[in-house]
């Protein structure tokens, strides 16, 4: 969170310097424009902030400042490298171009030029990566919710396939995954036919690993129940939620008790329904009903857990899921708001979680991800959570990164347009 | 008991051949499903891994058959979750109820929300049964009290209950403070000698702070008129449900037949000069009668009634006020939602804890 807000303030700082940035552009024309000037502007602003923070840290240590400086140091480093390479470029080019340069020196300069171009490319990439703000939930562990959509039993079966796929994936990666909730359509708790499953992956950073899996997964195959051999299409929705840690964060981050935090849930807003014994209750009856249902009244979010015999445990799990869902919903709402702003200014749309993200086609034994466009032909390996799934997920992560960079540029430009419009208005008033 | 529709039974059978058996006791699909799952998990946990699937299925069938006859699931599985604890259960000892769980938890939270607690707390639990109340109280109180000086003493007339309570103490040690002071004693609380003994023991250096009890409170009338579940009547010990004391005569009014223990509990509380008195009751009507008894004795600074879900409405809420047909015609404050479940009375010095 701090990182995110840190960047937002940095944008504002940057705007004072926007005039200077444009002046830099003229010097850039000599080299291939490998990095957007907008991004470069932001990088300079952040590097300046980093220098300022380092200066302040030298005079007195502060955990919060140190953390912020640490998060910015990668940007500063990449920018330094980039600028050093970029500055040496004109000189080298001059040497190569100049007829009076002797042959030996020229060949050295040519080598140097090639390596500098390489460096420049690599630093540009670093810059882009470091500039994209880390997702606020990135360091958290996660919950994966799997729910069949349209398609009846076939969708429930495919939901079971996906659950198995993620469990196998976790097993292969050595991640600890436990079923937090399993609602099966069959009485015998089979993990084949699923109405709702929540998988808890208990390792920090797994939110970032599985973030790319959120969305609608579509299956095209001849269901086991189909007699005439027709191919059916069904869908399963996958949600990836942040698993909010039990303990409140130290620096006021992730704080349950801070009403301004995304993780804050006012217990007054939550209605708890537990078993109500029929009739007199108490000693008169002996119920085994341990189901707990929580309703977050302002958003009408309902979480029901009945897996454990212990009401105490069911309640704890229900709170865990409720917190995760609310945090994700608030995040989504905020992203949506930002995306709307983007569309209105620069027309970059955001791909929502409600969209179809991937198709699993049995007939052709292929999996296509609709975001990255990747198609893999080893369906079995993917469904076993094998290395092919890694490739698909990696391609989506790459795609997400490009989208994030685009969004970043769009945000910068939107901010600048707004500022310019404001200053124009101010000028008119003068 | 209403007949179950055939269509529902057919659906259940279609899902699993053993579901209709569980249906006889559970009466609805979600709880039958849950119980089947828990029974299966129990078999997977307890059966030797080498046993063939057919043996396991046979065992599952036997357990479902027992359950269909009304045997409590807790006796079949041997335990019942209670707060964060697992309480062992055995035929002959009353199974802990979720209402008692909520009552105990709320009492602990109420005590903890009032910081200046005495450095040492002595709690007496009468008719303790499995020992669930002392164990849960201890596990909830000890993490928040810096130097745990919580002494809890549980009493029950049944030797079977006492041996189970000691097993439960051992079974839950990881939730308790290593130097926990929990003891159990087999005694008849109507025994004068016992009372004299416990009185002599306490008055020297310290006093009992809290007396809590979940005594038998079902009237013989309510035991037989259908308001007590078949499973409870047939399988759980009647001695823990229906008070039978020498003072009881069948000519007493049917509705007050369950009140027999409360005067004795109040007498003990007065003799021991306890600070707080907490007793579970059957319903609002009984709660009002017990409030009347508390007021008749005087000596108590305040009294209120807690419902099944005392925390709902919050401590800041004043709660509703219900009229009690007592001699002085005063009203009593009722907290929470659900059926009237407990009467709480306190002496001078404890008002700060309970008057929210």
XYZ file of C-alpha atoms in Angstrom:
786
model
C 0.000 0.000 0.000
C 2.694 2.466 0.910
C 4.494 1.674 -2.271
C 1.392 2.341 -4.291
C 0.608 5.625 -2.613
C 4.289 6.493 -2.789
C 4.132 6.216 -6.529
C 0.980 8.253 -6.760
C 2.645 11.132 -4.952
C 5.676 10.711 -7.143
C 3.521 11.399 -10.155
C 2.585 14.714 -8.737
C 6.206 15.617 -8.061
C 7.010 14.590 -11.582
C 4.559 16.993 -13.134
C 6.593 19.985 -12.100
C 9.390 18.528 -14.097
C 7.425 17.636 -17.179
C 8.768 20.656 -19.093
C 12.298 19.540 -18.394
C 11.484 16.052 -19.596
C 10.415 17.290 -22.971
C 13.666 19.118 -23.329
C 15.468 15.822 -22.787
C 13.611 14.325 -25.658
C 15.664 16.183 -28.227
C 18.849 14.497 -26.993
C 17.124 11.137 -27.157
C 16.467 11.253 -30.888
C 19.987 9.998 -31.594
C 19.307 6.611 -29.957
C 16.545 4.132 -30.690
C 13.533 5.131 -28.536
C 13.630 1.920 -26.477
C 11.806 3.461 -23.559
C 8.839 5.756 -23.466
C 9.728 9.308 -22.454
C 6.798 9.272 -20.078
C 8.271 6.326 -18.244
C 11.658 7.929 -18.222
C 10.160 11.019 -16.662
C 8.607 8.985 -13.919
C 11.843 7.099 -13.345
C 13.721 10.403 -12.913
C 11.153 11.641 -10.437
C 11.403 8.436 -8.439
C 15.180 8.482 -8.524
C 15.102 12.050 -7.216
C 12.789 10.932 -4.443
C 15.160 8.078 -3.672
C 18.095 10.483 -3.422
C 16.106 12.717 -1.120
C 15.098 9.763 1.056
C 18.702 8.533 1.244
C 19.807 11.974 2.317
C 17.204 12.053 5.066
C 18.083 8.524 6.136
C 21.698 9.546 6.564
C 20.685 12.098 9.158
C 18.403 9.714 11.062
C 17.065 6.185 10.656
C 13.374 5.569 10.167
C 11.937 2.133 9.333
C 9.195 3.513 7.139
C 11.542 5.749 5.166
C 14.097 2.957 4.817
C 11.445 0.629 3.464
C 10.333 3.218 0.947
C 13.889 3.994 -0.091
C 14.554 0.284 -0.475
C 11.599 -0.091 -2.783
C 12.848 2.800 -4.921
C 16.511 1.824 -5.034
C 15.935 -0.620 -7.910
C 14.490 2.213 -10.008
C 17.400 4.497 -9.190
C 19.911 1.787 -10.008
C 18.319 0.920 -13.347
C 18.053 4.587 -14.225
C 21.728 5.214 -13.411
C 22.768 2.336 -15.628
C 20.490 3.490 -18.396
C 21.699 7.086 -18.266
C 25.363 6.096 -18.198
C 24.871 3.935 -21.264
C 22.729 6.531 -22.942
C 25.234 9.316 -22.373
C 28.147 7.392 -23.790
C 26.167 6.575 -26.893
C 26.531 9.893 -28.863
C 30.259 9.991 -28.225
C 30.739 6.431 -29.486
C 28.565 7.113 -32.487
C 30.628 10.173 -33.243
C 33.847 8.154 -33.050
C 32.526 5.519 -35.443
C 31.175 8.093 -37.852
C 34.283 10.267 -37.830
C 36.567 9.517 -40.847
C 39.661 10.717 -39.011
C 39.428 8.026 -36.326
C 42.125 5.436 -36.882
C 41.062 1.901 -37.744
C 41.996 0.268 -34.420
C 40.174 2.842 -32.360
C 37.174 2.587 -34.646
C 36.878 -1.156 -34.320
C 37.114 -0.758 -30.513
C 34.442 1.896 -30.633
C 32.231 -0.320 -32.760
C 32.511 -3.136 -30.228
C 31.842 -0.727 -27.417
C 28.837 0.662 -29.257
C 27.318 -2.787 -29.700
C 27.739 -3.665 -26.046
C 26.361 -0.283 -24.966
C 23.261 -0.825 -27.099
C 22.804 -4.203 -25.429
C 23.206 -2.650 -22.005
C 20.744 0.043 -22.922
C 18.173 -2.532 -23.938
C 18.651 -4.526 -20.753
C 18.447 -1.426 -18.536
C 15.292 -0.314 -20.321
C 13.736 -3.631 -19.493
C 14.820 -3.349 -15.864
C 13.438 0.154 -15.718
C 10.082 -0.952 -17.027
C 9.906 -3.832 -14.571
C 10.899 -1.742 -11.598
C 8.559 1.082 -12.519
C 5.427 -1.042 -12.529
C 4.156 -0.839 -8.989
C 4.033 -4.172 -7.243
C 0.498 -5.411 -6.730
C -0.542 -4.527 -3.175
C -1.432 -8.160 -2.473
C 1.646 -9.557 -4.219
C 3.406 -10.649 -1.053
C 0.404 -12.374 0.441
C -0.609 -15.977 0.339
C -3.859 -16.647 -1.462
C -7.174 -18.422 -1.665
C -8.348 -19.880 -4.965
C -12.106 -20.130 -5.351
C -13.423 -22.447 -8.022
C -17.082 -22.350 -8.978
C -18.843 -23.940 -11.954
C -20.759 -21.577 -14.197
C -23.105 -22.514 -17.006
C -23.059 -26.181 -17.978
C -24.545 -28.211 -15.102
C -22.790 -31.463 -14.162
C -20.220 -31.016 -16.899
C -19.163 -27.668 -15.433
C -19.023 -29.245 -11.954
C -16.776 -31.997 -13.350
C -14.496 -29.488 -15.028
C -14.325 -27.503 -11.772
C -13.029 -30.728 -10.222
C -10.426 -30.984 -13.002
C -9.220 -27.451 -12.316
C -9.037 -28.073 -8.579
C -6.887 -31.139 -9.246
C -4.759 -29.149 -11.678
C -3.972 -26.468 -9.083
C -3.360 -29.015 -6.334
C -0.930 -30.941 -8.561
C 0.740 -27.694 -9.524
C 1.219 -26.813 -5.844
C 2.532 -30.295 -5.083
C 5.110 -30.024 -7.865
C 6.174 -26.578 -6.683
C 6.329 -27.652 -3.057
C 3.547 -25.248 -2.031
C 1.335 -26.212 0.867
C -2.287 -26.284 -0.301
C -5.274 -27.210 1.823
C -8.951 -27.365 1.005
C -10.650 -24.714 3.048
C -14.088 -25.444 1.746
C -15.523 -28.117 -0.487
C -19.143 -28.241 -1.549
C -19.685 -31.233 -3.695
C -22.812 -32.102 -5.614
C -22.235 -35.727 -4.677
C -22.783 -36.843 -1.095
C -19.591 -38.809 -1.010
C -17.125 -36.007 -0.764
C -15.597 -36.465 -4.093
C -13.383 -33.800 -5.462
C -14.685 -34.673 -8.930
C -17.999 -32.871 -8.927
C -17.724 -29.493 -7.359
C -20.236 -26.845 -6.470
C -17.734 -24.641 -4.725
C -14.168 -25.227 -3.630
C -11.773 -22.896 -1.858
C -8.128 -23.879 -1.866
C -5.851 -22.158 0.598
C -2.240 -21.854 -0.523
C -0.263 -21.076 2.521
C 2.930 -19.456 1.305
C 3.715 -15.755 1.042
C 3.871 -14.429 -2.489
C 1.502 -16.983 -3.932
C -1.091 -14.319 -4.675
C 1.290 -13.044 -7.315
C 1.855 -16.583 -8.622
C -1.834 -17.283 -9.132
C -3.087 -13.777 -9.909
C -2.948 -14.615 -13.617
C -5.416 -17.481 -13.119
C -8.421 -15.347 -12.168
C -11.200 -15.328 -14.731
C -13.517 -17.625 -16.614
C -12.006 -20.908 -17.800
C -13.892 -22.557 -20.641
C -13.972 -26.241 -21.510
C -14.918 -27.793 -24.841
C -15.312 -31.565 -24.798
C -17.720 -34.460 -25.086
C -18.955 -34.973 -21.535
C -18.989 -38.449 -20.034
C -22.742 -38.092 -19.695
C -23.324 -37.279 -23.388
C -24.693 -40.195 -25.423
C -24.709 -38.720 -28.913
C -21.097 -37.640 -28.882
C -21.740 -33.907 -29.147
C -19.154 -31.462 -27.910
C -20.350 -29.236 -25.079
C -19.002 -25.916 -23.938
C -19.111 -25.100 -20.250
C -17.413 -22.592 -18.017
C -15.869 -22.455 -14.571
C -15.022 -19.277 -12.756
C -11.760 -19.008 -10.848
C -11.192 -16.262 -8.299
C -7.893 -15.523 -6.669
C -8.222 -13.755 -3.332
C -5.619 -12.363 -0.947
C -5.315 -14.408 2.213
C -5.184 -11.663 4.816
C -2.755 -12.617 7.585
C -4.242 -13.405 10.966
C -2.098 -10.841 12.744
C -2.275 -7.174 11.887
C 0.697 -5.779 10.030
C 3.272 -3.810 11.970
C 3.470 -0.473 10.247
C -0.236 0.051 10.153
C -0.367 -1.864 6.895
C -2.817 -4.743 6.522
C -4.463 -3.436 9.630
C -7.834 -4.930 10.562
C -8.553 -2.181 13.024
C -7.818 0.773 10.791
C -11.117 1.817 9.189
C -9.331 3.280 6.156
C -7.589 0.005 5.353
C -8.812 -2.335 2.616
C -8.726 -5.101 5.171
C -10.955 -3.410 7.675
C -14.242 -5.158 8.297
C -16.506 -3.598 10.881
C -17.945 -6.444 12.921
C -21.111 -4.389 13.309
C -21.668 -4.757 9.553
C -21.502 -8.541 9.695
C -24.457 -10.653 10.671
C -23.594 -14.101 11.990
C -26.086 -16.893 11.569
C -25.372 -20.159 13.281
C -27.540 -23.151 13.968
C -30.651 -22.414 15.904
C -31.814 -25.552 17.583
C -35.360 -26.410 16.725
C -37.530 -26.089 19.805
C -36.137 -25.511 23.257
C -32.419 -25.963 22.584
C -29.951 -26.485 25.411
C -30.143 -29.870 27.086
C -33.376 -30.748 25.261
C -31.698 -31.365 21.918
C -28.365 -32.573 20.695
C -27.595 -30.971 17.391
C -24.520 -31.619 15.252
C -25.219 -28.658 13.008
C -22.086 -26.513 13.094
C -22.675 -24.392 9.988
C -21.782 -20.720 10.207
C -23.023 -18.104 7.781
C -21.648 -14.586 7.696
C -23.380 -11.788 5.827
C -21.597 -8.519 5.212
C -24.642 -6.268 5.144
C -23.349 -3.228 3.192
C -22.216 -5.368 0.248
C -24.492 -8.361 0.818
C -21.497 -10.693 0.670
C -22.411 -14.095 2.067
C -19.957 -16.748 3.240
C -21.234 -20.073 4.549
C -18.942 -22.752 5.963
C -20.050 -26.090 7.327
C -17.084 -28.339 6.654
C -15.866 -28.787 10.204
C -17.731 -30.242 13.182
C -16.373 -27.336 15.149
C -18.427 -24.168 14.924
C -15.406 -22.310 16.226
C -13.327 -23.465 13.232
C -16.122 -22.830 10.744
C -16.466 -19.309 12.074
C -12.740 -18.647 11.759
C -12.690 -19.973 8.196
C -15.767 -17.956 7.250
C -14.106 -14.773 8.525
C -10.961 -15.607 6.592
C -12.927 -15.983 3.359
C -15.063 -12.909 4.028
C -12.015 -10.718 4.626
C -10.370 -12.047 1.477
C -13.459 -11.447 -0.674
C -14.020 -7.942 0.625
C -10.379 -6.944 0.166
C -10.412 -8.259 -3.398
C -13.728 -6.542 -4.149
C -12.413 -3.209 -2.857
C -9.267 -3.632 -4.916
C -11.336 -4.445 -8.008
C -13.527 -1.418 -7.463
C -10.494 0.820 -7.191
C -8.910 -0.654 -10.315
C -12.187 -0.244 -12.150
C -12.302 3.406 -11.154
C -8.783 3.972 -12.436
C -9.573 2.081 -15.626
C -12.610 4.264 -16.270
C -10.426 7.320 -15.926
C -7.998 5.812 -18.415
C -10.695 5.075 -20.966
C -12.041 8.584 -20.732
C -8.617 10.104 -21.297
C -6.570 7.747 -23.422
C -8.892 4.873 -24.283
C -7.020 1.902 -22.805
C -9.547 -0.678 -21.644
C -8.940 -3.147 -18.841
C -9.598 -6.844 -19.164
C -12.065 -7.759 -16.442
C -12.196 -10.912 -14.425
C -15.642 -11.550 -15.814
C -14.053 -12.227 -19.201
C -13.220 -15.612 -20.635
C -9.503 -16.013 -20.124
C -8.667 -19.546 -21.273
C -10.096 -22.417 -23.303
C -9.358 -26.108 -22.744
C -10.262 -28.071 -25.863
C -10.273 -31.851 -25.494
C -10.886 -32.668 -29.147
C -7.780 -30.809 -30.259
C -5.896 -31.550 -27.028
C -5.029 -27.887 -26.754
C -5.167 -25.023 -24.310
C -5.384 -21.431 -25.515
C -5.021 -18.431 -23.287
C -7.001 -15.551 -24.731
C -4.949 -12.844 -23.072
C -1.416 -13.786 -24.051
C -2.610 -15.649 -27.138
C -0.466 -18.683 -26.304
C -1.651 -22.106 -27.495
C -0.206 -25.293 -26.038
C -0.954 -28.745 -27.362
C -0.214 -30.870 -24.336
C -3.534 -30.644 -22.531
C -2.738 -33.597 -20.256
C 0.430 -32.074 -18.889
C -1.394 -28.820 -18.205
C -4.214 -30.571 -16.360
C -1.617 -32.407 -14.280
C -0.191 -29.032 -13.284
C 2.991 -29.792 -15.233
C 5.594 -27.552 -16.797
C 3.314 -26.676 -19.697
C 1.088 -24.912 -17.185
C 4.140 -22.916 -16.094
C 4.590 -21.791 -19.678
C 0.967 -20.709 -19.987
C 1.082 -18.872 -16.669
C 4.388 -17.212 -17.529
C 3.011 -15.988 -20.840
C 0.053 -14.444 -19.019
C 2.359 -12.813 -16.486
C 4.352 -11.315 -19.330
C 1.100 -10.087 -20.848
C 0.021 -8.619 -17.504
C 3.326 -6.804 -17.260
C 2.916 -5.243 -20.710
C -0.607 -4.230 -19.763
C 0.651 -2.735 -16.531
C 3.260 -0.702 -18.401
C 0.668 0.496 -20.883
C -1.571 1.452 -18.005
C 1.277 3.241 -16.307
C 1.978 5.307 -19.400
C -1.707 5.996 -19.841
C -1.983 7.144 -16.226
C 1.003 9.431 -16.589
C -0.399 10.955 -19.734
C -3.850 11.318 -18.241
C -2.366 13.077 -15.263
C -0.348 15.385 -17.503
C -3.296 16.183 -19.750
C -5.323 17.038 -16.697
C -2.590 19.240 -15.324
C -2.067 21.025 -18.595
C -5.790 21.629 -18.895
C -5.787 23.011 -15.354
C -2.885 25.332 -15.981
C -4.513 26.504 -19.213
C -7.644 27.293 -17.268
C -5.583 29.121 -14.674
C -3.915 31.133 -17.403
C -7.247 32.112 -18.864
C -8.321 33.382 -15.471
C -5.235 35.564 -15.175
C -42.143 -36.338 13.952
C -43.368 -35.325 10.478
C -43.002 -37.831 7.669
C -40.210 -37.165 5.228
C -41.352 -36.859 1.605
C -40.495 -39.910 -0.509
C -38.984 -37.734 -3.211
C -36.406 -36.416 -0.763
C -35.512 -39.932 0.383
C -35.212 -41.062 -3.216
C -32.872 -38.184 -3.956
C -30.803 -39.006 -0.904
C -30.561 -42.681 -1.900
C -29.496 -41.651 -5.379
C -26.633 -39.652 -3.879
C -25.455 -42.326 -1.493
C -27.001 -45.572 -0.361
C -26.378 -44.750 3.318
C -27.877 -41.254 3.307
C -31.471 -42.409 3.932
C -30.280 -44.068 7.152
C -28.821 -40.816 8.450
C -31.953 -39.031 7.337
C -33.935 -40.785 10.064
C -32.098 -38.793 12.689
C -30.835 -35.737 10.828
C -34.102 -34.823 9.069
C -32.483 -32.658 6.417
C -30.117 -33.179 3.517
C -27.245 -30.817 4.393
C -26.770 -32.216 7.894
C -27.130 -35.812 6.669
C -24.426 -35.109 4.077
C -22.170 -33.540 6.683
C -22.610 -36.419 9.116
C -21.878 -38.963 6.407
C -18.711 -37.093 5.570
C -17.617 -36.899 9.212
C -18.318 -40.603 9.722
C -16.259 -41.447 6.648
C -13.409 -39.241 7.817
C -13.582 -40.901 11.225
C -13.244 -44.335 9.644
C -10.358 -43.218 7.460
C -8.600 -41.847 10.531
C -9.182 -44.825 12.788
C -9.138 -47.822 10.453
C -5.839 -49.509 9.812
C -4.580 -48.567 6.361
C -4.294 -52.240 5.457
C -7.980 -52.983 5.954
C -9.760 -53.699 2.686
C -12.326 -51.180 1.403
C -15.133 -53.692 1.945
C -14.363 -53.812 5.686
C -14.362 -50.050 5.831
C -17.669 -49.859 4.021
C -19.137 -52.444 6.378
C -17.935 -50.353 9.318
C -19.451 -47.212 7.796
C -22.747 -49.043 7.372
C -22.694 -50.107 11.028
C -22.043 -46.565 12.235
C -24.809 -45.162 10.009
C -27.158 -47.816 11.391
C -26.316 -46.786 14.958
C -26.893 -43.167 14.053
C -30.212 -43.985 12.375
C -31.406 -45.413 15.702
C -30.671 -42.054 17.310
C -27.289 -42.699 18.932
C -25.646 -39.272 19.240
C -22.909 -38.671 16.680
C -20.643 -37.506 19.528
C -20.875 -40.924 21.222
C -20.116 -42.636 17.903
C -17.141 -40.422 17.083
C -16.086 -40.090 20.723
C -15.786 -36.314 20.842
C -17.421 -32.911 20.442
C -15.690 -29.626 19.554
C -16.206 -27.028 22.295
C -14.779 -23.598 21.593
C -11.240 -24.268 20.446
C -11.136 -27.531 22.422
C -12.018 -31.093 21.597
C -13.997 -32.658 24.420
C -14.050 -36.440 24.646
C -17.545 -37.910 24.957
C -18.734 -41.227 26.347
C -22.160 -42.718 26.919
C -23.190 -41.955 30.484
C -21.933 -38.367 30.433
C -23.864 -35.448 28.974
C -22.557 -34.174 25.612
C -21.494 -30.500 25.728
C -24.021 -28.257 23.976
C -23.247 -25.333 21.630
C -25.356 -23.080 23.882
C -23.049 -23.843 26.815
C -20.084 -23.149 24.536
C -21.434 -19.680 23.672
C -22.329 -18.959 27.299
C -18.845 -19.926 28.532
C -17.134 -17.979 25.758
C -19.221 -14.901 26.475
C -18.507 -15.117 30.191
C -14.769 -15.274 29.494
C -14.964 -12.316 27.098
C -16.971 -10.302 29.615
C -14.399 -10.967 32.325
C -11.522 -10.086 29.994
C -13.117 -6.848 28.789
C -12.874 -5.583 32.360
C -9.131 -5.139 32.949
C -8.757 -4.798 36.703
C -9.515 -8.440 37.409
C -8.272 -9.796 40.711
C -4.743 -11.238 40.349
C -6.028 -14.653 41.313
C -9.388 -16.037 40.223
C -11.092 -19.011 41.839
C -13.859 -20.598 39.812
C -16.154 -23.369 40.989
C -18.078 -25.382 38.374
C -20.864 -27.555 39.762
C -22.324 -30.469 37.730
C -19.291 -30.249 35.471
C -19.890 -33.458 33.449
C -17.171 -33.757 30.804
C -15.346 -30.814 32.397
C -15.988 -28.727 29.299
C -16.725 -25.451 31.134
C -13.582 -25.378 33.343
C -11.346 -26.381 30.455
C -12.731 -23.798 28.029
C -12.738 -21.028 30.653
C -9.122 -21.756 31.438
C -8.041 -21.894 27.801
C -9.751 -18.552 27.096
C -8.626 -16.733 30.221
C -5.004 -17.775 30.687
C -3.443 -16.145 27.574
C -4.724 -12.717 28.653
C -3.795 -12.857 32.308
C -0.069 -12.162 32.706
C 0.558 -14.408 35.670
C -2.046 -17.060 35.360
C -3.487 -17.687 38.715
C -6.715 -19.275 37.673
C -7.911 -21.999 39.953
C -10.834 -23.981 38.647
C -12.538 -26.755 40.556
C -15.119 -28.997 38.908
C -17.619 -31.101 40.859
C -19.889 -33.882 39.639
C -21.790 -36.660 41.352
C -20.984 -39.203 38.630
C -17.687 -41.136 38.936
C -17.931 -41.802 35.203
C -18.068 -38.049 34.507
C -15.122 -37.401 36.809
C -12.907 -39.933 35.105
C -13.871 -38.502 31.695
C -13.236 -34.935 32.893
C -9.711 -35.931 33.971
C -9.152 -37.544 30.577
C -10.309 -34.328 28.948
C -7.896 -32.302 31.051
C -5.099 -34.503 29.745
C -6.472 -34.473 26.185
C -6.465 -30.664 25.994
C -3.223 -29.813 27.793
C -1.811 -27.998 24.792
C -4.561 -25.363 25.109
C -3.965 -24.883 28.825
C -1.267 -23.130 30.776
C 1.429 -25.604 31.874
C 0.951 -24.671 35.497
C -2.828 -24.839 35.230
C -4.723 -25.281 38.440
C -7.659 -27.377 37.374
C -8.981 -30.088 39.638
C -12.011 -32.360 39.630
C -13.762 -33.897 42.587
C -16.567 -36.385 42.777
C -19.192 -35.145 45.225
C -22.900 -34.678 45.796
C -23.574 -30.961 45.959
C -26.586 -31.599 48.190
C -24.233 -33.127 50.760
C -23.835 -30.797 53.770
C -20.482 -32.274 54.708
C -19.097 -31.550 51.281
C -20.291 -27.946 51.516
C -18.754 -27.534 54.972
C -15.525 -28.981 53.678
C -15.238 -26.698 50.676
C -16.274 -23.722 52.810
C -13.597 -24.433 55.404
C -11.012 -24.837 52.681
C -11.712 -21.532 51.011
C -12.410 -19.092 53.835
C -8.888 -19.273 55.269
C -6.932 -17.364 52.653
C -9.189 -16.739 49.690
C -12.757 -16.772 48.402
C -14.458 -18.334 45.404
C -14.937 -15.606 42.841
C -17.247 -17.307 40.379
C -19.751 -20.119 40.699
C -20.930 -21.506 37.382
C -23.231 -24.445 36.761
C -25.128 -26.214 34.010
C -27.339 -28.311 36.275
C -30.051 -30.732 35.134
C -32.956 -28.401 34.339
C -35.514 -30.296 32.245
C -38.781 -30.877 34.097
C -40.105 -34.471 34.064
C -43.040 -33.036 32.143
C -40.852 -31.511 29.381
C -38.790 -34.692 29.288
C -41.809 -36.720 28.217
C -44.005 -34.279 26.290
C -41.936 -34.279 23.108
C -39.892 -31.128 23.645
C -36.879 -33.303 24.519
C -35.394 -35.036 21.466
C -35.621 -38.806 21.135
C -31.853 -39.142 20.798
C -31.352 -37.221 24.060
C -34.011 -39.217 25.957
C -32.767 -42.605 24.809
C -29.021 -42.147 24.900
C -27.934 -39.420 27.298
C -27.873 -39.821 31.097
C -31.190 -38.759 32.639
C -29.386 -37.758 35.828
C -27.707 -34.909 33.897
C -30.995 -33.742 32.345
C -33.846 -34.092 34.831
C -33.339 -33.103 38.462
C -34.213 -35.845 40.917
C -33.780 -34.767 44.478
C -35.297 -35.937 47.738
C -37.279 -32.715 47.876
C -39.053 -33.334 44.606
C -42.613 -34.535 44.743
C -44.807 -35.315 41.762
C -47.500 -32.997 43.116
C -45.342 -29.980 42.233
C -46.472 -27.937 39.270
C -45.260 -29.625 36.065
C -43.474 -26.556 34.720
C -41.369 -25.953 37.837
C -40.205 -29.572 38.037
C -36.900 -28.583 36.474
C -36.059 -25.900 39.053
C -34.873 -28.199 41.852
C -31.157 -27.422 41.668
C -31.314 -23.644 41.638
C -32.174 -23.008 45.317
C -29.339 -25.318 46.343
C -26.888 -23.628 43.940
C -27.886 -20.228 45.351
C -27.483 -21.541 48.871
C -23.960 -22.737 48.078
C -23.174 -19.389 46.427
C -24.334 -17.559 49.552
C -22.432 -19.841 51.909
C -19.235 -19.414 49.916
C -19.839 -15.683 49.376
C -19.010 -15.988 45.663
C -18.759 -12.773 43.638
C -20.463 -13.966 40.468
C -23.177 -16.572 39.996
C -23.836 -17.988 36.504
C -26.342 -20.779 35.835
C -27.664 -22.182 32.579
C -31.447 -22.487 32.298
C -33.954 -24.093 29.918
C -35.896 -21.070 28.724
C -37.083 -17.556 29.505
C -39.763 -18.772 31.905
C -37.253 -20.671 34.003
C -34.824 -17.744 33.793
C -37.465 -15.472 35.290
C -38.165 -17.921 38.108
C -34.445 -18.121 38.904
C -34.192 -14.311 38.850
C -37.034 -14.312 41.372
C -35.078 -16.725 43.606
C -31.947 -14.572 43.386
C -33.875 -11.489 44.422
C -35.635 -13.281 47.274
C -32.261 -14.032 48.832
C -31.067 -10.443 48.628
C -27.299 -10.110 48.980
C -26.912 -9.783 45.186
C -26.190 -6.379 43.766
C -27.409 -7.117 40.271
C -28.927 -9.818 38.112
C -29.556 -10.219 34.411
C -30.552 -12.823 31.822
C -28.433 -13.872 28.858
C -29.992 -15.376 25.776
C -28.445 -18.042 23.469
C -26.420 -15.432 21.588
C -25.570 -12.944 24.322
C -22.999 -11.087 22.240
C -25.525 -10.061 19.591
C -26.601 -6.524 20.160
C -23.215 -5.880 21.760
C -22.126 -4.938 25.245
C -22.865 -1.315 24.507
C -26.511 -2.079 23.838
C -28.620 -1.795 26.926
C -30.650 -4.899 26.104
C -34.360 -5.218 26.484
C -36.087 -5.179 29.807
C -38.484 -7.916 30.824
C -40.870 -7.882 33.717
C -40.385 -10.541 36.347
C -43.255 -11.694 38.526
C -41.197 -11.276 41.632
C -42.408 -10.043 44.961
C -41.095 -6.561 44.397
C -42.250 -6.571 40.758
C -38.933 -5.275 39.442
C -37.822 -5.750 35.846
C -34.715 -7.562 34.674
C -32.333 -6.771 31.843
C -32.096 -9.382 29.079
C -29.116 -9.492 26.729
C -28.718 -10.975 23.264
C -30.897 -13.011 20.937
C -32.484 -16.434 21.069
C -33.974 -18.396 23.968
C -33.329 -17.329 27.566
C -30.250 -19.353 28.462
C -28.528 -18.145 31.596
C -29.044 -16.132 34.761
C -26.093 -14.050 35.874
C -25.948 -12.431 39.319
C -23.149 -10.500 40.987
C -22.240 -9.127 44.333
C -20.874 -5.715 45.206
C -17.544 -5.040 43.513
C -18.390 -6.977 40.358
C -20.937 -4.532 38.956
C -18.293 -2.928 36.735
C -17.853 -6.203 34.874
C -21.466 -6.846 34.095
C -23.224 -3.500 33.936
C -22.270 -2.423 30.436
